[in-house]
PDB file of C-alpha atoms in Angstrom:
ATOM      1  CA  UNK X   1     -18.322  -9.108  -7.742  1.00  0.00           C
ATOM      2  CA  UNK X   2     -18.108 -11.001  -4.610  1.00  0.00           C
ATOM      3  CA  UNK X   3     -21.330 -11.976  -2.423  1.00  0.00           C
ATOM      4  CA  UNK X   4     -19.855  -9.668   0.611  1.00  0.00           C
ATOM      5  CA  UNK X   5     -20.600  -6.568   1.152  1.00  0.00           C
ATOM      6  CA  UNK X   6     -17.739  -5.048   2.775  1.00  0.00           C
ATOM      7  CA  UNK X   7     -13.980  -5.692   3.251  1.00  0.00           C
ATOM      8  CA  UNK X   8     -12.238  -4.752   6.523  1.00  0.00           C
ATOM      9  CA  UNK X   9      -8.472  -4.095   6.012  1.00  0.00           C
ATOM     10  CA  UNK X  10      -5.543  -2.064   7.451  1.00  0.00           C
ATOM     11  CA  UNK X  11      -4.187   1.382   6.199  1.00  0.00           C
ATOM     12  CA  UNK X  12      -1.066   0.313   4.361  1.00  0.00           C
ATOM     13  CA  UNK X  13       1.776   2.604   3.255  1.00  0.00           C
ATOM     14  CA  UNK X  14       1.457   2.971  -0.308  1.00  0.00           C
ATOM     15  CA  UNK X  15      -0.013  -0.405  -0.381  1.00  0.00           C
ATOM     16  CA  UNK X  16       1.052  -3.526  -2.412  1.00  0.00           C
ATOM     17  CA  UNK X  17      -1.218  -4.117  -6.100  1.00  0.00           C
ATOM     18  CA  UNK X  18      -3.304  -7.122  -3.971  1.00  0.00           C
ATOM     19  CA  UNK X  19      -4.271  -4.776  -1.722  1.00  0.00           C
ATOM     20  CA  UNK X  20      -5.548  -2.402  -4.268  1.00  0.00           C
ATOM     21  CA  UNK X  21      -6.900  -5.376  -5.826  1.00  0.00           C
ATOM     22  CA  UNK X  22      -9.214  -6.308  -2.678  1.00  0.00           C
ATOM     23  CA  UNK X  23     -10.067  -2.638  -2.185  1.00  0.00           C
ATOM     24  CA  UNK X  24     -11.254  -2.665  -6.334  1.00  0.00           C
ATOM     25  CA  UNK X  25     -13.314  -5.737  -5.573  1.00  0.00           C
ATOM     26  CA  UNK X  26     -16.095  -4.783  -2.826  1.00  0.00           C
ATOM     27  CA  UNK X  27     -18.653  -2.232  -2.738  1.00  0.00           C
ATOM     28  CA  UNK X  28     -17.953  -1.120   0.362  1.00  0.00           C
ATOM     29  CA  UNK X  29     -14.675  -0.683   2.523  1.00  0.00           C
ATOM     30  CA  UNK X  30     -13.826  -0.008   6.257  1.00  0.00           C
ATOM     31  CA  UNK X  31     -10.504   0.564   6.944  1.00  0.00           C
ATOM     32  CA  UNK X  32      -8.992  -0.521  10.456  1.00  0.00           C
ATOM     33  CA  UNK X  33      -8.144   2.762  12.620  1.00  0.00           C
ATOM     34  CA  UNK X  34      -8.067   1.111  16.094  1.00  0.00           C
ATOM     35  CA  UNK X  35      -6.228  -1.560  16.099  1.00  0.00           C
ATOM     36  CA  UNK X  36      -2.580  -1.653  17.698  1.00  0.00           C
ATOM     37  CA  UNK X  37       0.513  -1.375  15.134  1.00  0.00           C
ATOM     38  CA  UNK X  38       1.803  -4.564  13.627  1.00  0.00           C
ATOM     39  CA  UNK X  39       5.395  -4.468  12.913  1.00  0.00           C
ATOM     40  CA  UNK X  40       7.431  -6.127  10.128  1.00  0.00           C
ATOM     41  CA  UNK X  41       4.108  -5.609   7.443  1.00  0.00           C
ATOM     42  CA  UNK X  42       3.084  -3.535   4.900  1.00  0.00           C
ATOM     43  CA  UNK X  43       1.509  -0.738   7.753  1.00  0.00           C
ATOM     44  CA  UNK X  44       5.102   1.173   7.012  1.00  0.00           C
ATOM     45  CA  UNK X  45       7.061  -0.421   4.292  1.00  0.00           C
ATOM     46  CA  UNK X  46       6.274  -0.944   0.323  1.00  0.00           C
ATOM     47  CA  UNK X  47       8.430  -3.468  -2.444  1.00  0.00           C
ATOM     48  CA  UNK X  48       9.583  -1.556  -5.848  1.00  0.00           C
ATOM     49  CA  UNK X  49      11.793  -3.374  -8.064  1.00  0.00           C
ATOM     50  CA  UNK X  50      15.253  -1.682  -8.864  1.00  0.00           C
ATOM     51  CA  UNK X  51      18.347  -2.765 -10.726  1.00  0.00           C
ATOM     52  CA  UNK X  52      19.176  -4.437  -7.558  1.00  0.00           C
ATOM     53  CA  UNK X  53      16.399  -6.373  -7.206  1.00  0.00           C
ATOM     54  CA  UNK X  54      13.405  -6.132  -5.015  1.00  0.00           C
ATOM     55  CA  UNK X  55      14.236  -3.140  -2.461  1.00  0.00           C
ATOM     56  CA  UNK X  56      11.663  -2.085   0.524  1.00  0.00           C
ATOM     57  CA  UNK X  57      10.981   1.306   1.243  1.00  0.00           C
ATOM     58  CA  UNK X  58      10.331   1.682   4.929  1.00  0.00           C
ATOM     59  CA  UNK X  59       9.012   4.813   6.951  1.00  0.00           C
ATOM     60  CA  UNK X  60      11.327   4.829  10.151  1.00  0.00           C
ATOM     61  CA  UNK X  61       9.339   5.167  13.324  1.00  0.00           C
ATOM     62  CA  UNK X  62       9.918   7.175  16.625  1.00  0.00           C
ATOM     63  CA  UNK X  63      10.994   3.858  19.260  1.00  0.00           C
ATOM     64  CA  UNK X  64      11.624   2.066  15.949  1.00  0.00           C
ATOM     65  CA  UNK X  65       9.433  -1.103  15.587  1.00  0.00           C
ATOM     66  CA  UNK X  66       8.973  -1.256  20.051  1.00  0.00           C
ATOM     67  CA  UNK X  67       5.409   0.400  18.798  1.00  0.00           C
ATOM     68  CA  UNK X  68       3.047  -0.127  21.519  1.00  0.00           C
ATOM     69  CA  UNK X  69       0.271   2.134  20.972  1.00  0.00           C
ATOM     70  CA  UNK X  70      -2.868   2.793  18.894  1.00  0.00           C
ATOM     71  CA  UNK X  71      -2.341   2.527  14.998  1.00  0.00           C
ATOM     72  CA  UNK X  72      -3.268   6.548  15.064  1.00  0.00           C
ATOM     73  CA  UNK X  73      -0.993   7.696  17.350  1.00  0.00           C
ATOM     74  CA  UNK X  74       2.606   6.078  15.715  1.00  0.00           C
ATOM     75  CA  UNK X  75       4.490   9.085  15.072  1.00  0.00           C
ATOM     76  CA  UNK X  76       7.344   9.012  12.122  1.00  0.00           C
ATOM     77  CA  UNK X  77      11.206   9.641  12.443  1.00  0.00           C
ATOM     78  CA  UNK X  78      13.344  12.639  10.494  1.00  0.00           C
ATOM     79  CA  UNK X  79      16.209  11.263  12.314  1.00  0.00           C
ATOM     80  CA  UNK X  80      17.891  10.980   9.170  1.00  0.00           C
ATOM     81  CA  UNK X  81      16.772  12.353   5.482  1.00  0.00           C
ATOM     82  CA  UNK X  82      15.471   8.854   5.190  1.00  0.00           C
ATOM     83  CA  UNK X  83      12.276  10.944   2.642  1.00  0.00           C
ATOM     84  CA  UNK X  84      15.341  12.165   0.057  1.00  0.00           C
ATOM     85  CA  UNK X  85      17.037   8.935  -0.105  1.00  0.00           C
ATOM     86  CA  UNK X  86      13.526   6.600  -0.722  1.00  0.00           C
ATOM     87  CA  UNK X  87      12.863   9.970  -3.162  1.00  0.00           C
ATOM     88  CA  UNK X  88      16.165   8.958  -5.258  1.00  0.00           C
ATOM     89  CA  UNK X  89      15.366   5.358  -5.177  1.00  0.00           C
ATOM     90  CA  UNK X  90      12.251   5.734  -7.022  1.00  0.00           C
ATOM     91  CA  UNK X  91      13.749   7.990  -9.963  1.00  0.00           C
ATOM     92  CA  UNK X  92      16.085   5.248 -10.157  1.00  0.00           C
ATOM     93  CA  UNK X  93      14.362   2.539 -10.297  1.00  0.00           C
ATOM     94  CA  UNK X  94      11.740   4.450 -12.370  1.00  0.00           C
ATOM     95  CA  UNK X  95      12.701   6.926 -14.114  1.00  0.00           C
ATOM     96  CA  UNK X  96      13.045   4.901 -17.152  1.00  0.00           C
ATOM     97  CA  UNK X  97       9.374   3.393 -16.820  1.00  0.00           C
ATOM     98  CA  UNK X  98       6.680   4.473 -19.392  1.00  0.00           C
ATOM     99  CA  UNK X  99       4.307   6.231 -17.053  1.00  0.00           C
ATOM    100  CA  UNK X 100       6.817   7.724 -14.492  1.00  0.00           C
ATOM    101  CA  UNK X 101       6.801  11.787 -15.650  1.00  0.00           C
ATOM    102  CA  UNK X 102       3.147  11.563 -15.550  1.00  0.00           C
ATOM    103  CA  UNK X 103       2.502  10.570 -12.177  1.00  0.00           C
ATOM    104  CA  UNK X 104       5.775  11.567 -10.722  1.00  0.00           C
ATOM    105  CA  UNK X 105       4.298  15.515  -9.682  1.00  0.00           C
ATOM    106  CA  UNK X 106       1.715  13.295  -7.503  1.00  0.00           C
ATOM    107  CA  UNK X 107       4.336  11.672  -5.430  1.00  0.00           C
ATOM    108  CA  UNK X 108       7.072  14.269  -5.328  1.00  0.00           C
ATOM    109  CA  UNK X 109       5.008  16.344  -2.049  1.00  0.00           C
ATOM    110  CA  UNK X 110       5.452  13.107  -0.131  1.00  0.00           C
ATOM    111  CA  UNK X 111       8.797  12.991  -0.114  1.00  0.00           C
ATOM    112  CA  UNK X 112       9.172  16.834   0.778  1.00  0.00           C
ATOM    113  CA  UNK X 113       6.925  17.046   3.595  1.00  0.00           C
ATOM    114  CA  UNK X 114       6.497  16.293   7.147  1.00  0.00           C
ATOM    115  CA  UNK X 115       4.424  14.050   8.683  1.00  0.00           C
ATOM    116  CA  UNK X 116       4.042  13.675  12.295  1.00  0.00           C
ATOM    117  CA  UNK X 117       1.976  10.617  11.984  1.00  0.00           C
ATOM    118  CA  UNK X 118       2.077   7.763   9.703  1.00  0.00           C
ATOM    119  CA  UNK X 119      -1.695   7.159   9.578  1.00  0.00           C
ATOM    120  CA  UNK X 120      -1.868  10.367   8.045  1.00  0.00           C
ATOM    121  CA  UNK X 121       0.765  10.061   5.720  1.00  0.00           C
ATOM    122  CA  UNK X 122      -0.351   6.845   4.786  1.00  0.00           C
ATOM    123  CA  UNK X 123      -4.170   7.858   4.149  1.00  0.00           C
ATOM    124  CA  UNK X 124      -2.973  10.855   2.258  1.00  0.00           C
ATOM    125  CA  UNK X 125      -1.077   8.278  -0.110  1.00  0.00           C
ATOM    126  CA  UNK X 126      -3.638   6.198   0.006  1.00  0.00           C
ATOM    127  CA  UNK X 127      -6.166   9.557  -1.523  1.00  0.00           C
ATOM    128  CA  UNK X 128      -3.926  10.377  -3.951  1.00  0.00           C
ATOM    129  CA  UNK X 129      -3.334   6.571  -5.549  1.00  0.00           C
ATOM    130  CA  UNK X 130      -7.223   6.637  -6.037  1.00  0.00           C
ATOM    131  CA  UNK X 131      -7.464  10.193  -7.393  1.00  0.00           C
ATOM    132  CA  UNK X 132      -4.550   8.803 -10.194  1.00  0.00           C
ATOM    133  CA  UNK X 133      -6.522   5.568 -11.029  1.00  0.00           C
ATOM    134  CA  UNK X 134      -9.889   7.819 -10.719  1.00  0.00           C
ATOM    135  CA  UNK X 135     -11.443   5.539  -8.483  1.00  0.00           C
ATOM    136  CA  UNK X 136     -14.365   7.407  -5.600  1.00  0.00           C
ATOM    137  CA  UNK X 137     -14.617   4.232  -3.219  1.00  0.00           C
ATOM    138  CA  UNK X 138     -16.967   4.104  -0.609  1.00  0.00           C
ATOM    139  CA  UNK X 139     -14.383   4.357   2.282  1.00  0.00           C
ATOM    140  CA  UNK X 140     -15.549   4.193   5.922  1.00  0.00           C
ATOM    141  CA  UNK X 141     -13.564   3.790   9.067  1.00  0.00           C
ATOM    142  CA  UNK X 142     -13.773   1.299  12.459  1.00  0.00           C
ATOM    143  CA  UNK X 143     -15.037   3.050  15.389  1.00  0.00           C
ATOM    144  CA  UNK X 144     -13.461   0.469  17.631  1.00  0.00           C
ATOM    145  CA  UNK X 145     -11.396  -2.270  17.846  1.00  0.00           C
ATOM    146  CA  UNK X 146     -12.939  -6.007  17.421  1.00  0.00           C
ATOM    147  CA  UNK X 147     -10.441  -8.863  17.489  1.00  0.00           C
ATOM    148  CA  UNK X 148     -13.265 -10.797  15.514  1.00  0.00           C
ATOM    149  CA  UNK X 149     -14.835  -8.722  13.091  1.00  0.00           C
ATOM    150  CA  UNK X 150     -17.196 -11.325  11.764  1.00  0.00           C
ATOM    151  CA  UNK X 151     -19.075 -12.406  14.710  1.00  0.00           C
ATOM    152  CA  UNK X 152     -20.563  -8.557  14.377  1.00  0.00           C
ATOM    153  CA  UNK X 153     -20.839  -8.620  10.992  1.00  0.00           C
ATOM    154  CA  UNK X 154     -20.876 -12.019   8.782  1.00  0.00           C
ATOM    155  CA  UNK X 155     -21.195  -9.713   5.538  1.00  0.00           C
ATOM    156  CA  UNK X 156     -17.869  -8.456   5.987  1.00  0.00           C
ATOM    157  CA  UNK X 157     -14.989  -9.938   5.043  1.00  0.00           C
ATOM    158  CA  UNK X 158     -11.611  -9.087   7.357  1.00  0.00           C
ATOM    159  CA  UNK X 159      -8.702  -8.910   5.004  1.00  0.00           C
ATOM    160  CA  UNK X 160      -6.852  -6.999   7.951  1.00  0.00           C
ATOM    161  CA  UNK X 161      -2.887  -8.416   8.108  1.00  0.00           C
ATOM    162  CA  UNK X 162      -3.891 -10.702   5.053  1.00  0.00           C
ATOM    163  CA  UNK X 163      -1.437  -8.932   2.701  1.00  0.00           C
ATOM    164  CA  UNK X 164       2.204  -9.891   4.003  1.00  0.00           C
ATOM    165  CA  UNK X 165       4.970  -8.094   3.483  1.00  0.00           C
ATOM    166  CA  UNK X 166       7.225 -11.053   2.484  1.00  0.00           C
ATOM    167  CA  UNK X 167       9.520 -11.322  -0.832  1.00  0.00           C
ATOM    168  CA  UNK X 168       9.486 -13.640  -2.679  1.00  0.00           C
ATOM    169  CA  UNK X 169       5.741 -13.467  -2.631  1.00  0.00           C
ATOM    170  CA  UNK X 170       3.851 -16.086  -0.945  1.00  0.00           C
ATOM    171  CA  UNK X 171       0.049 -16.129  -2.426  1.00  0.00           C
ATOM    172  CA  UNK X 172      -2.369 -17.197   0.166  1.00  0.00           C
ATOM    173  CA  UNK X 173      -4.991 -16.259  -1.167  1.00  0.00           C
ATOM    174  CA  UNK X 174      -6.563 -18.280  -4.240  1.00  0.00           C
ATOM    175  CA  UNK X 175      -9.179 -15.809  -4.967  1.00  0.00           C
ATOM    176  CA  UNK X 176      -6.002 -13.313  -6.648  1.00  0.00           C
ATOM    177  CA  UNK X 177      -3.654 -13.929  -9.452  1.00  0.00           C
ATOM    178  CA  UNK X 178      -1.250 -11.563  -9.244  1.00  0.00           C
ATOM    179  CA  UNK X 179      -1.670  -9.287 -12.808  1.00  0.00           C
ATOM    180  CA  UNK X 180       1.579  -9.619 -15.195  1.00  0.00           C
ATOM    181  CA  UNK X 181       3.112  -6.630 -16.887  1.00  0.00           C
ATOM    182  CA  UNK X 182       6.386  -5.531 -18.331  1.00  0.00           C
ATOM    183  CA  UNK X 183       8.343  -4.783 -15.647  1.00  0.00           C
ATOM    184  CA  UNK X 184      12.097  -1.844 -16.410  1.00  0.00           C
ATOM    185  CA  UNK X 185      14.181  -4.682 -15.164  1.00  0.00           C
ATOM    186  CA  UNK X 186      12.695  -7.639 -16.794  1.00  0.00           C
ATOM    187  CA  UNK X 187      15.785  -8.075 -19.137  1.00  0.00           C
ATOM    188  CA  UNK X 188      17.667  -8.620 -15.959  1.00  0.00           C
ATOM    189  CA  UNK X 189      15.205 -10.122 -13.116  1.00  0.00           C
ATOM    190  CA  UNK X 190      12.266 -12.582 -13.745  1.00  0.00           C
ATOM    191  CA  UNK X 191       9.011 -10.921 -13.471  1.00  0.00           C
ATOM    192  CA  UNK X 192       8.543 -10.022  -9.160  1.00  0.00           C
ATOM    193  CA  UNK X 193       4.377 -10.340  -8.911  1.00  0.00           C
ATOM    194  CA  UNK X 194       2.732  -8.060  -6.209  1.00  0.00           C
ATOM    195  CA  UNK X 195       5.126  -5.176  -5.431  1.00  0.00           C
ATOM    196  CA  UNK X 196       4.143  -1.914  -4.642  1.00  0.00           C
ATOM    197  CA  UNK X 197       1.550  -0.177  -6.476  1.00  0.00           C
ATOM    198  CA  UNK X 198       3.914   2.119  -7.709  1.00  0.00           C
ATOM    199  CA  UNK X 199       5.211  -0.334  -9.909  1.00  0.00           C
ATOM    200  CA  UNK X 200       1.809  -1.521 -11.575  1.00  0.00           C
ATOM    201  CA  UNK X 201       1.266   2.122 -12.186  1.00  0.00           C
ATOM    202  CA  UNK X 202       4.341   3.802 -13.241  1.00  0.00           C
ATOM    203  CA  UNK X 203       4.537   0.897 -16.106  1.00  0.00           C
ATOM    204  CA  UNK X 204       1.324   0.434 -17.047  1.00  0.00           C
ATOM    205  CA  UNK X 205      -0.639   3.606 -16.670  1.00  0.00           C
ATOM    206  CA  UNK X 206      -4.276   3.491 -17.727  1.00  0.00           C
ATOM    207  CA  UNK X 207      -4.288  -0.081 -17.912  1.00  0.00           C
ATOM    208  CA  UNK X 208      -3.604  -0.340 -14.315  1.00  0.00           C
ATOM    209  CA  UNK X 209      -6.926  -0.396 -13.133  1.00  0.00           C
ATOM    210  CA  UNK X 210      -8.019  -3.385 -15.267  1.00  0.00           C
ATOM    211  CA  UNK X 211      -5.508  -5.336 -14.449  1.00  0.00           C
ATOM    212  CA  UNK X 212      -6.353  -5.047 -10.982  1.00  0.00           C
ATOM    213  CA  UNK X 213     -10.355  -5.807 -11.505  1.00  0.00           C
ATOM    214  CA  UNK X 214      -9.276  -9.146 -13.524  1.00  0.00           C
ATOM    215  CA  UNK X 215      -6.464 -10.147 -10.803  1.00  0.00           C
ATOM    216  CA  UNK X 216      -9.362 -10.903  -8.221  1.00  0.00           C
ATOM    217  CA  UNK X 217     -11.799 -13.802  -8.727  1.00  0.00           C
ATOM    218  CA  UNK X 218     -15.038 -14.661  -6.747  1.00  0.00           C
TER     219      UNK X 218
END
């Protein structure tokens, strides 16, 4: 267990297995609620591995990525049925895993309801990933925004934007080793470390949750 007390990081959607990693790893975590909307990360988009190879899944956005406004207030686009195609690209890519049928009823809802905002959707994801792993973490949230989170507090550690939404993965961070599992389409891709969570947990299960204590070190 690390020395800090807290991590600071952003509400991702779905959220890659480092970030889960991070969030398994300190006692205590405050998640970023004020801060304006990043584009082109992991605040609206999440990596699975299909037969094509790595795919994102992104949550279009009212304005598209011209976000200019508080990380609460970024509203999600039904402009298309973007929900039943991302849906139809998880059965397919899988479908086939060991773990899929059990966790698929957990996931389904998403992909059939409405949001208006993506911090909700996202932190309704983010409540239900837990609940399957049967983690309680002591979650608390920023009350404002502070460019420089440790000159307030040295115990925490600000994670925020650390997790990049870049394939192939780029590890910046020597503290994590990405876990390695059997991946459905390791016959035809080399392993892809650090996808979605999704991935860790619709082909490993019950193991998921050790794998992500052992991936972090320090």
């Amino acid at each position: 267990m690390t020395t800090n007390n807290n991590l600071l990081i952003e509400l991702q959607h779905i959220g890659s297995i480092e970030y889960y990693a991070q969030l398994l790893h300190y006692p205590n975590i405050i998640i970023e609620q004020h801060e304006h909307f990043e584009r082109s990360t992991l605040r609206n988009r999440t990596y699975i591995a299909t037969s094509n190879n790595v795919f994102a899944l992104a949550v279009p956005l009212e304005h598209g990525r011209q976000q200019r406004c508080s990380v609460k207030n970024v509203r999600i686009s039904y402009s298309y049925a973007w929900q039943r195609q991302q849906w139809h690209s998880l059965e397919a890519a899988y479908r086939s895993s060991p773990f899929f049928e059990y966790f698929e009823d957990y996931f389904k809802p998403f992909y059939e309801k409405n949001y208006t905002f993506l911090w909700d959707y996202n932190h309704d994801l983010l409540q239900t990933i837990l609940r399957i792993m049967q983690l309680k973490l002591n979650i608390n949230y920023t009350t404002e925004y502070h460019k420089h989170y440790a000159l307030i507090d040295p115990q925490t550690v600000d994670y925020r934007s650390k997790c990049y939404a870049k394939i192939p993965y780029q590890n910046l961070n020597t503290a994590y080793t990405p876990p390695i599992y059997h991946q459905v389409f390791t016959d035809i891709y080399p392993f892809t470390p650090n996808l979605s969570i999704v991935d860790l947990l619709f082909n490993t299960g019950t193991d998921a949750v050790g794998l992500l204590k052992q991936s972090v070190k320090g």
